[in-house]
Short mmCIF file of N, CA and C in Angstrom, two decimals:
data_model
loop_
_atom_site.label_atom_id
_atom_site.label_comp_id
_atom_site.label_asym_id
_atom_site.label_seq_id
_atom_site.Cartn_x
_atom_site.Cartn_y
_atom_site.Cartn_z
N MET A 1 59.21 127.04 -217.21
CA MET A 1 59.52 127.15 -215.80
C MET A 1 60.74 126.29 -215.48
N THR A 2 61.68 126.89 -214.81
CA THR A 2 62.92 126.21 -214.45
C THR A 2 63.02 126.15 -212.93
N ARG A 3 63.39 124.97 -212.43
CA ARG A 3 63.66 124.81 -210.99
C ARG A 3 65.14 125.12 -210.76
N LEU A 4 65.39 125.89 -209.71
CA LEU A 4 66.76 126.32 -209.41
C LEU A 4 67.00 126.30 -207.91
N VAL A 5 68.27 126.44 -207.56
CA VAL A 5 68.64 126.60 -206.16
C VAL A 5 69.60 127.79 -206.07
N SER A 6 69.36 128.66 -205.10
CA SER A 6 70.31 129.73 -204.82
C SER A 6 71.05 129.37 -203.53
N LEU A 7 72.36 129.54 -203.58
CA LEU A 7 73.25 129.19 -202.48
C LEU A 7 73.93 130.47 -202.02
N PHE A 8 73.59 130.91 -200.82
CA PHE A 8 74.13 132.15 -200.29
C PHE A 8 75.48 131.88 -199.64
N ARG A 9 76.40 132.79 -199.86
CA ARG A 9 77.76 132.67 -199.32
C ARG A 9 77.89 133.54 -198.08
N GLY A 10 78.29 132.92 -196.97
CA GLY A 10 78.68 133.67 -195.79
C GLY A 10 77.58 134.21 -194.91
N ILE A 11 76.38 133.64 -194.97
CA ILE A 11 75.37 134.06 -194.02
C ILE A 11 75.17 132.94 -193.00
N ASN A 12 74.81 133.33 -191.79
CA ASN A 12 74.53 132.38 -190.71
C ASN A 12 75.70 131.46 -190.40
N VAL A 13 76.91 131.98 -190.54
CA VAL A 13 78.11 131.21 -190.23
C VAL A 13 78.69 131.76 -188.93
N GLY A 14 78.76 130.93 -187.93
CA GLY A 14 79.33 131.34 -186.65
C GLY A 14 78.57 132.49 -185.98
N GLY A 15 77.29 132.57 -186.26
CA GLY A 15 76.47 133.62 -185.65
C GLY A 15 76.59 134.98 -186.31
N HIS A 16 77.31 135.06 -187.42
CA HIS A 16 77.50 136.33 -188.12
C HIS A 16 76.53 136.43 -189.29
N GLN A 17 76.15 137.66 -189.60
CA GLN A 17 75.25 137.94 -190.71
C GLN A 17 74.04 137.01 -190.68
N ALA A 18 73.39 136.99 -189.53
CA ALA A 18 72.25 136.10 -189.31
C ALA A 18 71.02 136.58 -190.07
N ILE A 19 70.50 135.70 -190.89
CA ILE A 19 69.30 135.96 -191.67
C ILE A 19 68.37 134.77 -191.49
N ARG A 20 67.12 135.05 -191.15
CA ARG A 20 66.15 133.97 -190.99
C ARG A 20 65.73 133.44 -192.37
N MET A 21 65.47 132.16 -192.43
CA MET A 21 65.11 131.55 -193.69
C MET A 21 63.77 132.05 -194.22
N ASP A 22 62.84 132.39 -193.33
CA ASP A 22 61.56 132.92 -193.82
C ASP A 22 61.77 134.28 -194.50
N GLU A 23 62.79 135.03 -194.06
CA GLU A 23 63.12 136.30 -194.72
C GLU A 23 63.72 136.06 -196.11
N LEU A 24 64.53 135.02 -196.24
CA LEU A 24 65.07 134.67 -197.56
C LEU A 24 63.96 134.22 -198.50
N LYS A 25 63.01 133.47 -197.94
CA LYS A 25 61.87 133.04 -198.74
C LYS A 25 61.08 134.26 -199.23
N ASP A 26 60.80 135.20 -198.32
CA ASP A 26 60.08 136.42 -198.69
C ASP A 26 60.84 137.20 -199.77
N LEU A 27 62.15 137.29 -199.63
CA LEU A 27 62.96 137.99 -200.63
C LEU A 27 62.77 137.37 -202.01
N HIS A 28 62.87 136.06 -202.10
CA HIS A 28 62.72 135.39 -203.39
C HIS A 28 61.33 135.62 -203.97
N GLU A 29 60.32 135.53 -203.12
CA GLU A 29 58.95 135.75 -203.60
C GLU A 29 58.75 137.19 -204.06
N SER A 30 59.38 138.15 -203.39
CA SER A 30 59.26 139.55 -203.79
C SER A 30 59.89 139.80 -205.16
N LEU A 31 60.81 138.93 -205.57
CA LEU A 31 61.46 139.05 -206.88
C LEU A 31 60.67 138.31 -207.97
N GLY A 32 59.49 137.80 -207.61
CA GLY A 32 58.65 137.11 -208.58
C GLY A 32 58.97 135.65 -208.77
N LEU A 33 59.78 135.09 -207.87
CA LEU A 33 60.12 133.67 -207.96
C LEU A 33 59.02 132.87 -207.27
N LYS A 34 58.80 131.66 -207.74
CA LYS A 34 57.66 130.87 -207.28
C LYS A 34 58.12 129.58 -206.59
N ASP A 35 57.16 128.95 -205.90
CA ASP A 35 57.40 127.64 -205.25
C ASP A 35 58.66 127.67 -204.39
N VAL A 36 58.82 128.70 -203.60
CA VAL A 36 60.04 128.93 -202.83
C VAL A 36 60.06 128.08 -201.57
N VAL A 37 61.16 127.34 -201.39
CA VAL A 37 61.37 126.50 -200.21
C VAL A 37 62.80 126.70 -199.75
N THR A 38 62.99 126.87 -198.44
CA THR A 38 64.35 127.00 -197.91
C THR A 38 64.76 125.67 -197.27
N TYR A 39 66.07 125.50 -197.16
CA TYR A 39 66.60 124.30 -196.52
C TYR A 39 67.73 124.69 -195.58
N ILE A 40 67.63 124.32 -194.35
CA ILE A 40 68.53 124.60 -193.23
C ILE A 40 69.03 126.05 -193.24
N GLN A 41 69.68 126.42 -192.17
CA GLN A 41 70.03 127.82 -191.91
C GLN A 41 71.23 128.35 -192.70
N SER A 42 71.81 127.55 -193.57
CA SER A 42 73.03 128.02 -194.24
C SER A 42 72.78 128.76 -195.55
N GLY A 43 71.53 129.09 -195.84
CA GLY A 43 71.25 129.91 -197.01
C GLY A 43 71.07 129.13 -198.29
N ASN A 44 70.14 128.18 -198.27
CA ASN A 44 69.81 127.38 -199.45
C ASN A 44 68.34 127.63 -199.77
N VAL A 45 68.05 128.05 -201.00
CA VAL A 45 66.69 128.34 -201.38
C VAL A 45 66.40 127.68 -202.72
N VAL A 46 65.38 126.83 -202.76
CA VAL A 46 64.93 126.18 -203.98
C VAL A 46 63.71 126.93 -204.47
N PHE A 47 63.63 127.16 -205.79
CA PHE A 47 62.52 127.94 -206.33
C PHE A 47 62.33 127.66 -207.81
N THR A 48 61.27 128.21 -208.35
CA THR A 48 60.96 128.11 -209.77
C THR A 48 60.99 129.51 -210.37
N SER A 49 61.52 129.62 -211.58
CA SER A 49 61.57 130.90 -212.27
C SER A 49 61.16 130.69 -213.72
N ASP A 50 60.40 131.63 -214.23
CA ASP A 50 60.09 131.60 -215.66
C ASP A 50 60.88 132.69 -216.39
N ASP A 51 61.86 133.28 -215.69
CA ASP A 51 62.72 134.31 -216.26
C ASP A 51 63.64 133.67 -217.29
N ALA A 52 63.64 134.18 -218.49
CA ALA A 52 64.45 133.61 -219.56
C ALA A 52 65.94 133.91 -219.37
N ASP A 53 66.28 134.96 -218.62
CA ASP A 53 67.67 135.35 -218.47
C ASP A 53 68.23 134.86 -217.13
N LEU A 54 68.62 133.59 -217.11
CA LEU A 54 69.13 132.99 -215.87
C LEU A 54 70.49 133.54 -215.49
N ALA A 55 71.21 134.12 -216.44
CA ALA A 55 72.52 134.69 -216.14
C ALA A 55 72.40 135.92 -215.23
N GLN A 56 71.29 136.62 -215.30
CA GLN A 56 71.10 137.82 -214.49
C GLN A 56 70.50 137.52 -213.11
N LEU A 57 69.98 136.33 -212.94
CA LEU A 57 69.27 135.98 -211.71
C LEU A 57 70.11 136.12 -210.44
N PRO A 58 71.36 135.64 -210.40
CA PRO A 58 72.14 135.81 -209.16
C PRO A 58 72.28 137.28 -208.78
N ARG A 59 72.54 138.13 -209.76
CA ARG A 59 72.70 139.56 -209.50
C ARG A 59 71.39 140.18 -208.97
N GLN A 60 70.25 139.76 -209.53
CA GLN A 60 68.96 140.27 -209.06
C GLN A 60 68.73 139.88 -207.60
N ILE A 61 69.07 138.63 -207.26
CA ILE A 61 68.90 138.17 -205.88
C ILE A 61 69.85 138.93 -204.96
N GLU A 62 71.11 139.09 -205.39
CA GLU A 62 72.10 139.83 -204.59
C GLU A 62 71.65 141.28 -204.35
N ASP A 63 71.18 141.93 -205.40
CA ASP A 63 70.72 143.33 -205.27
C ASP A 63 69.52 143.42 -204.34
N GLY A 64 68.56 142.51 -204.50
CA GLY A 64 67.40 142.49 -203.62
C GLY A 64 67.79 142.24 -202.18
N PHE A 65 68.76 141.34 -201.98
CA PHE A 65 69.25 141.04 -200.64
C PHE A 65 69.87 142.29 -200.01
N ALA A 66 70.72 142.98 -200.76
CA ALA A 66 71.40 144.18 -200.24
C ALA A 66 70.38 145.25 -199.86
N GLN A 67 69.35 145.41 -200.66
CA GLN A 67 68.31 146.40 -200.35
C GLN A 67 67.56 146.01 -199.08
N LYS A 68 67.24 144.75 -198.96
CA LYS A 68 66.43 144.29 -197.83
C LYS A 68 67.21 144.23 -196.52
N PHE A 69 68.47 143.77 -196.57
CA PHE A 69 69.22 143.50 -195.35
C PHE A 69 70.35 144.48 -195.07
N GLY A 70 70.67 145.33 -196.04
CA GLY A 70 71.66 146.38 -195.80
C GLY A 70 73.11 145.97 -195.94
N PHE A 71 73.38 144.78 -196.44
CA PHE A 71 74.76 144.38 -196.74
C PHE A 71 74.73 143.43 -197.92
N HIS A 72 75.89 143.31 -198.57
CA HIS A 72 75.98 142.53 -199.80
C HIS A 72 76.53 141.13 -199.51
N VAL A 73 75.94 140.14 -200.13
CA VAL A 73 76.48 138.78 -200.12
C VAL A 73 76.47 138.25 -201.55
N LYS A 74 77.27 137.26 -201.78
CA LYS A 74 77.33 136.62 -203.08
C LYS A 74 76.36 135.45 -203.11
N VAL A 75 75.72 135.27 -204.24
CA VAL A 75 74.76 134.17 -204.43
C VAL A 75 75.18 133.38 -205.67
N ILE A 76 75.23 132.08 -205.52
CA ILE A 76 75.52 131.18 -206.63
C ILE A 76 74.20 130.47 -206.96
N VAL A 77 73.82 130.43 -208.22
CA VAL A 77 72.58 129.79 -208.63
C VAL A 77 72.91 128.63 -209.56
N ARG A 78 72.25 127.51 -209.34
CA ARG A 78 72.36 126.35 -210.22
C ARG A 78 70.96 125.86 -210.58
N THR A 79 70.82 125.39 -211.82
CA THR A 79 69.55 124.83 -212.26
C THR A 79 69.42 123.39 -211.77
N SER A 80 68.23 122.85 -211.88
CA SER A 80 68.02 121.45 -211.48
C SER A 80 68.88 120.52 -212.32
N ALA A 81 69.04 120.83 -213.61
CA ALA A 81 69.88 119.99 -214.48
C ALA A 81 71.35 120.07 -214.06
N GLU A 82 71.81 121.27 -213.71
CA GLU A 82 73.20 121.41 -213.25
C GLU A 82 73.41 120.66 -211.95
N LEU A 83 72.46 120.74 -211.04
CA LEU A 83 72.59 120.03 -209.76
C LEU A 83 72.62 118.51 -210.00
N ARG A 84 71.79 118.05 -210.91
CA ARG A 84 71.78 116.62 -211.25
C ARG A 84 73.15 116.20 -211.78
N ASP A 85 73.76 117.03 -212.66
CA ASP A 85 75.08 116.71 -213.19
C ASP A 85 76.16 116.75 -212.11
N ILE A 86 76.05 117.69 -211.19
CA ILE A 86 77.01 117.79 -210.08
C ILE A 86 76.99 116.50 -209.27
N ILE A 87 75.80 116.00 -209.01
CA ILE A 87 75.67 114.74 -208.26
C ILE A 87 76.23 113.57 -209.06
N ALA A 88 75.90 113.52 -210.34
CA ALA A 88 76.38 112.42 -211.19
C ALA A 88 77.90 112.44 -211.35
N ASN A 89 78.51 113.62 -211.31
CA ASN A 89 79.96 113.75 -211.53
C ASN A 89 80.80 113.59 -210.27
N ASN A 90 80.18 113.32 -209.13
CA ASN A 90 80.93 113.19 -207.89
C ASN A 90 82.02 112.12 -208.03
N PRO A 91 83.29 112.52 -208.00
CA PRO A 91 84.36 111.55 -208.18
C PRO A 91 84.55 110.59 -207.00
N PHE A 92 83.86 110.87 -205.89
CA PHE A 92 84.03 110.04 -204.69
C PHE A 92 82.94 108.99 -204.53
N GLN A 93 81.94 109.00 -205.41
CA GLN A 93 80.87 108.01 -205.26
C GLN A 93 81.38 106.63 -205.68
N ASN A 94 80.73 105.64 -205.19
CA ASN A 94 81.12 104.24 -205.44
C ASN A 94 82.51 103.92 -204.91
N GLN A 95 82.93 104.64 -203.89
CA GLN A 95 84.19 104.36 -203.20
C GLN A 95 83.85 104.13 -201.73
N PRO A 96 83.65 102.87 -201.34
CA PRO A 96 83.19 102.57 -199.98
C PRO A 96 84.06 103.16 -198.87
N MET A 97 85.32 103.42 -199.14
CA MET A 97 86.21 103.97 -198.12
C MET A 97 86.03 105.49 -197.94
N LYS A 98 85.30 106.11 -198.85
CA LYS A 98 85.07 107.56 -198.77
C LYS A 98 83.71 107.81 -198.14
N GLU A 99 83.72 108.38 -196.95
CA GLU A 99 82.47 108.66 -196.25
C GLU A 99 81.82 109.91 -196.85
N PRO A 100 80.56 109.82 -197.26
CA PRO A 100 79.88 110.98 -197.86
C PRO A 100 79.86 112.21 -196.95
N LYS A 101 79.87 112.00 -195.65
CA LYS A 101 79.82 113.16 -194.74
C LYS A 101 81.08 114.02 -194.80
N TRP A 102 82.16 113.51 -195.39
CA TRP A 102 83.40 114.27 -195.51
C TRP A 102 83.58 114.87 -196.91
N VAL A 103 82.57 114.73 -197.75
CA VAL A 103 82.62 115.30 -199.11
C VAL A 103 81.94 116.67 -199.10
N VAL A 104 82.64 117.66 -199.65
CA VAL A 104 82.11 119.01 -199.80
C VAL A 104 82.25 119.41 -201.26
N VAL A 105 81.22 120.04 -201.78
CA VAL A 105 81.31 120.62 -203.12
C VAL A 105 81.35 122.13 -202.96
N LEU A 106 82.37 122.73 -203.55
CA LEU A 106 82.48 124.18 -203.57
C LEU A 106 81.90 124.65 -204.90
N PHE A 107 80.75 125.34 -204.81
CA PHE A 107 80.09 125.88 -205.98
C PHE A 107 80.78 127.20 -206.31
N LEU A 108 81.37 127.29 -207.49
CA LEU A 108 82.18 128.44 -207.86
C LEU A 108 81.39 129.44 -208.71
N ALA A 109 81.69 130.72 -208.53
CA ALA A 109 80.99 131.77 -209.27
C ALA A 109 81.38 131.76 -210.75
N THR A 110 82.64 131.46 -211.03
CA THR A 110 83.10 131.38 -212.42
C THR A 110 83.97 130.14 -212.57
N ARG A 111 84.15 129.74 -213.82
CA ARG A 111 84.96 128.56 -214.10
C ARG A 111 86.45 128.95 -214.06
N PRO A 112 87.22 128.30 -213.20
CA PRO A 112 88.66 128.61 -213.13
C PRO A 112 89.37 128.21 -214.42
N ASP A 113 90.53 128.83 -214.66
CA ASP A 113 91.28 128.46 -215.86
C ASP A 113 91.91 127.08 -215.68
N SER A 114 92.44 126.56 -216.74
CA SER A 114 92.89 125.16 -216.76
C SER A 114 94.06 124.86 -215.83
N THR A 115 94.82 125.87 -215.43
CA THR A 115 95.98 125.63 -214.55
C THR A 115 95.68 125.91 -213.08
N ALA A 116 94.48 126.38 -212.78
CA ALA A 116 94.16 126.83 -211.42
C ALA A 116 94.29 125.71 -210.38
N LEU A 117 93.78 124.54 -210.66
CA LEU A 117 93.85 123.46 -209.68
C LEU A 117 95.30 123.04 -209.45
N ALA A 118 96.08 122.96 -210.51
CA ALA A 118 97.50 122.60 -210.37
C ALA A 118 98.22 123.65 -209.52
N ASP A 119 97.89 124.92 -209.71
CA ASP A 119 98.50 125.98 -208.90
C ASP A 119 98.14 125.80 -207.42
N LEU A 120 96.89 125.48 -207.15
CA LEU A 120 96.46 125.25 -205.77
C LEU A 120 97.20 124.06 -205.17
N GLN A 121 97.31 122.98 -205.93
CA GLN A 121 97.95 121.77 -205.42
C GLN A 121 99.46 121.94 -205.22
N LYS A 122 100.08 122.87 -205.94
CA LYS A 122 101.50 123.17 -205.71
C LYS A 122 101.69 123.92 -204.40
N THR A 123 100.73 124.78 -204.08
CA THR A 123 100.81 125.61 -202.88
C THR A 123 100.42 124.85 -201.63
N TYR A 124 99.42 124.00 -201.74
CA TYR A 124 98.90 123.29 -200.57
C TYR A 124 99.03 121.79 -200.79
N VAL A 125 99.77 121.16 -199.91
CA VAL A 125 99.90 119.71 -199.95
C VAL A 125 99.33 119.19 -198.64
N GLY A 126 98.15 118.61 -198.70
CA GLY A 126 97.52 118.10 -197.50
C GLY A 126 96.81 116.79 -197.81
N PRO A 127 96.12 116.27 -196.85
CA PRO A 127 95.47 114.98 -197.05
C PRO A 127 94.19 115.06 -197.89
N GLU A 128 93.69 116.28 -198.13
CA GLU A 128 92.44 116.41 -198.88
C GLU A 128 92.64 116.03 -200.35
N GLU A 129 91.60 115.46 -200.92
CA GLU A 129 91.60 115.16 -202.35
C GLU A 129 90.73 116.19 -203.04
N LEU A 130 91.23 116.74 -204.16
CA LEU A 130 90.53 117.80 -204.87
C LEU A 130 90.32 117.42 -206.33
N TYR A 131 89.11 117.65 -206.80
CA TYR A 131 88.78 117.44 -208.21
C TYR A 131 87.99 118.65 -208.69
N LEU A 132 88.48 119.29 -209.72
CA LEU A 132 87.77 120.41 -210.34
C LEU A 132 87.05 119.86 -211.57
N ILE A 133 85.74 119.86 -211.50
CA ILE A 133 84.93 119.35 -212.61
C ILE A 133 83.94 120.45 -212.98
N GLY A 134 84.17 121.01 -214.17
CA GLY A 134 83.32 122.12 -214.60
C GLY A 134 83.52 123.32 -213.71
N GLN A 135 82.44 123.76 -213.11
CA GLN A 135 82.46 124.95 -212.26
C GLN A 135 82.34 124.58 -210.78
N GLU A 136 82.65 123.33 -210.44
CA GLU A 136 82.58 122.88 -209.05
C GLU A 136 83.90 122.24 -208.65
N LEU A 137 84.28 122.50 -207.39
CA LEU A 137 85.44 121.85 -206.81
C LEU A 137 84.95 120.85 -205.79
N TYR A 138 85.23 119.57 -206.03
CA TYR A 138 84.86 118.49 -205.11
C TYR A 138 86.04 118.27 -204.18
N ILE A 139 85.77 118.26 -202.88
CA ILE A 139 86.83 118.11 -201.89
C ILE A 139 86.45 116.98 -200.94
N TYR A 140 87.40 116.08 -200.72
CA TYR A 140 87.22 115.04 -199.71
C TYR A 140 88.14 115.38 -198.55
N TYR A 141 87.53 115.58 -197.38
CA TYR A 141 88.26 115.92 -196.16
C TYR A 141 88.36 114.66 -195.29
N PRO A 142 89.45 113.91 -195.38
CA PRO A 142 89.53 112.63 -194.66
C PRO A 142 89.47 112.76 -193.14
N HIS A 143 89.80 113.93 -192.62
CA HIS A 143 89.78 114.13 -191.17
C HIS A 143 88.71 115.15 -190.77
N GLY A 144 87.84 115.49 -191.69
CA GLY A 144 86.79 116.48 -191.42
C GLY A 144 87.23 117.88 -191.79
N ILE A 145 86.28 118.69 -192.16
CA ILE A 145 86.58 120.05 -192.60
C ILE A 145 87.07 120.93 -191.46
N GLY A 146 86.61 120.66 -190.24
CA GLY A 146 87.00 121.46 -189.08
C GLY A 146 88.47 121.37 -188.72
N ARG A 147 89.10 120.27 -189.07
CA ARG A 147 90.51 120.08 -188.74
C ARG A 147 91.44 120.42 -189.91
N SER A 148 90.86 120.68 -191.06
CA SER A 148 91.64 120.91 -192.26
C SER A 148 92.35 122.27 -192.24
N LYS A 149 93.51 122.30 -192.84
CA LYS A 149 94.27 123.54 -193.03
C LYS A 149 93.97 124.15 -194.40
N LEU A 150 93.17 123.47 -195.20
CA LEU A 150 92.81 123.96 -196.54
C LEU A 150 91.69 124.98 -196.38
N SER A 151 92.04 126.26 -196.48
CA SER A 151 91.07 127.31 -196.21
C SER A 151 90.35 127.76 -197.49
N LEU A 152 89.15 128.27 -197.30
CA LEU A 152 88.39 128.83 -198.40
C LEU A 152 89.15 130.00 -199.02
N THR A 153 89.79 130.79 -198.20
CA THR A 153 90.56 131.94 -198.70
C THR A 153 91.66 131.50 -199.66
N LEU A 154 92.39 130.46 -199.30
CA LEU A 154 93.45 129.94 -200.17
C LEU A 154 92.86 129.39 -201.47
N ILE A 155 91.80 128.62 -201.35
CA ILE A 155 91.17 128.05 -202.55
C ILE A 155 90.73 129.16 -203.50
N GLU A 156 90.03 130.15 -202.96
CA GLU A 156 89.53 131.22 -203.81
C GLU A 156 90.67 132.02 -204.44
N LYS A 157 91.73 132.25 -203.69
CA LYS A 157 92.88 132.99 -204.23
C LYS A 157 93.51 132.24 -205.39
N LYS A 158 93.71 130.95 -205.23
CA LYS A 158 94.37 130.16 -206.26
C LYS A 158 93.46 129.90 -207.46
N LEU A 159 92.16 129.74 -207.23
CA LEU A 159 91.24 129.49 -208.35
C LEU A 159 90.77 130.78 -209.00
N LYS A 160 91.06 131.92 -208.34
CA LYS A 160 90.69 133.25 -208.83
C LYS A 160 89.19 133.41 -209.04
N THR A 161 88.44 132.87 -208.10
CA THR A 161 86.99 133.03 -208.09
C THR A 161 86.50 132.76 -206.68
N ILE A 162 85.29 133.17 -206.41
CA ILE A 162 84.73 132.89 -205.08
C ILE A 162 83.81 131.67 -205.19
N GLY A 163 83.50 131.12 -204.02
CA GLY A 163 82.62 129.96 -203.99
C GLY A 163 81.94 129.82 -202.66
N THR A 164 80.99 128.92 -202.62
CA THR A 164 80.33 128.57 -201.37
C THR A 164 80.19 127.07 -201.33
N GLY A 165 80.53 126.49 -200.19
CA GLY A 165 80.56 125.04 -200.07
C GLY A 165 79.32 124.47 -199.41
N ARG A 166 78.97 123.26 -199.82
CA ARG A 166 77.89 122.50 -199.21
C ARG A 166 78.35 121.06 -199.07
N ASN A 167 78.00 120.45 -197.93
CA ASN A 167 78.37 119.05 -197.75
C ASN A 167 77.46 118.16 -198.59
N TRP A 168 77.89 116.94 -198.77
CA TRP A 168 77.20 116.03 -199.68
C TRP A 168 75.75 115.77 -199.25
N ASN A 169 75.52 115.61 -197.97
CA ASN A 169 74.16 115.36 -197.50
C ASN A 169 73.23 116.53 -197.82
N THR A 170 73.71 117.76 -197.68
CA THR A 170 72.91 118.93 -198.02
C THR A 170 72.59 118.94 -199.51
N ILE A 171 73.56 118.62 -200.34
CA ILE A 171 73.35 118.59 -201.79
C ILE A 171 72.27 117.57 -202.15
N LEU A 172 72.32 116.41 -201.53
CA LEU A 172 71.30 115.38 -201.82
C LEU A 172 69.91 115.84 -201.37
N GLN A 173 69.84 116.54 -200.24
CA GLN A 173 68.55 117.06 -199.77
C GLN A 173 68.03 118.15 -200.71
N LEU A 174 68.92 119.00 -201.21
CA LEU A 174 68.51 120.03 -202.17
C LEU A 174 67.97 119.39 -203.45
N GLN A 175 68.60 118.31 -203.87
CA GLN A 175 68.13 117.58 -205.05
C GLN A 175 66.71 117.08 -204.84
N LYS A 176 66.42 116.54 -203.66
CA LYS A 176 65.06 116.07 -203.36
C LYS A 176 64.06 117.22 -203.42
N LEU A 177 64.44 118.36 -202.85
CA LEU A 177 63.55 119.53 -202.86
C LEU A 177 63.32 120.06 -204.27
N ILE A 178 64.36 120.04 -205.07
CA ILE A 178 64.25 120.58 -206.41
C ILE A 178 63.40 119.69 -207.31
N GLN A 179 63.34 118.40 -206.99
CA GLN A 179 62.56 117.45 -207.79
C GLN A 179 61.07 117.44 -207.43
N ARG A 180 60.71 118.10 -206.35
CA ARG A 180 59.29 118.10 -205.94
C ARG A 180 58.42 118.73 -206.99
#
């Protein structure tokens, strides 16, 4: 049995594509996933799976979602071990001047190539600090994400993959849920 988290991209943002969390929980349970718990309205679901093929799991959730709700969204899945590593690899920890509330991790669907971050940094020069570690992009927004000119569209175009972001506090809460 493996503990995992599914991170839905683009639901319940600005009142668009509104999905209730109890419906997401029901969806996961209908797919045979166990111990399902949701966290806040942004599409975070922690669950247990005994499915040996974890590579197919995001697609199964996406297909089930499309059947149930009538539109397609992307789902990124990480195991408890991967989430633990993401937390351990945070390049902004132990830096008292970096407020955790301004840290966002962009969970990427695929690993960008080795020049992708440099390409992004050539195109966009702003106050944000970016670190690509494995399949996650860590971003520090010194003035908050709402004021930033660094758009998800630009990031995805330059990294040639899609992603979904979560703030640091949400990631820590997901870690607590996954450890239950």
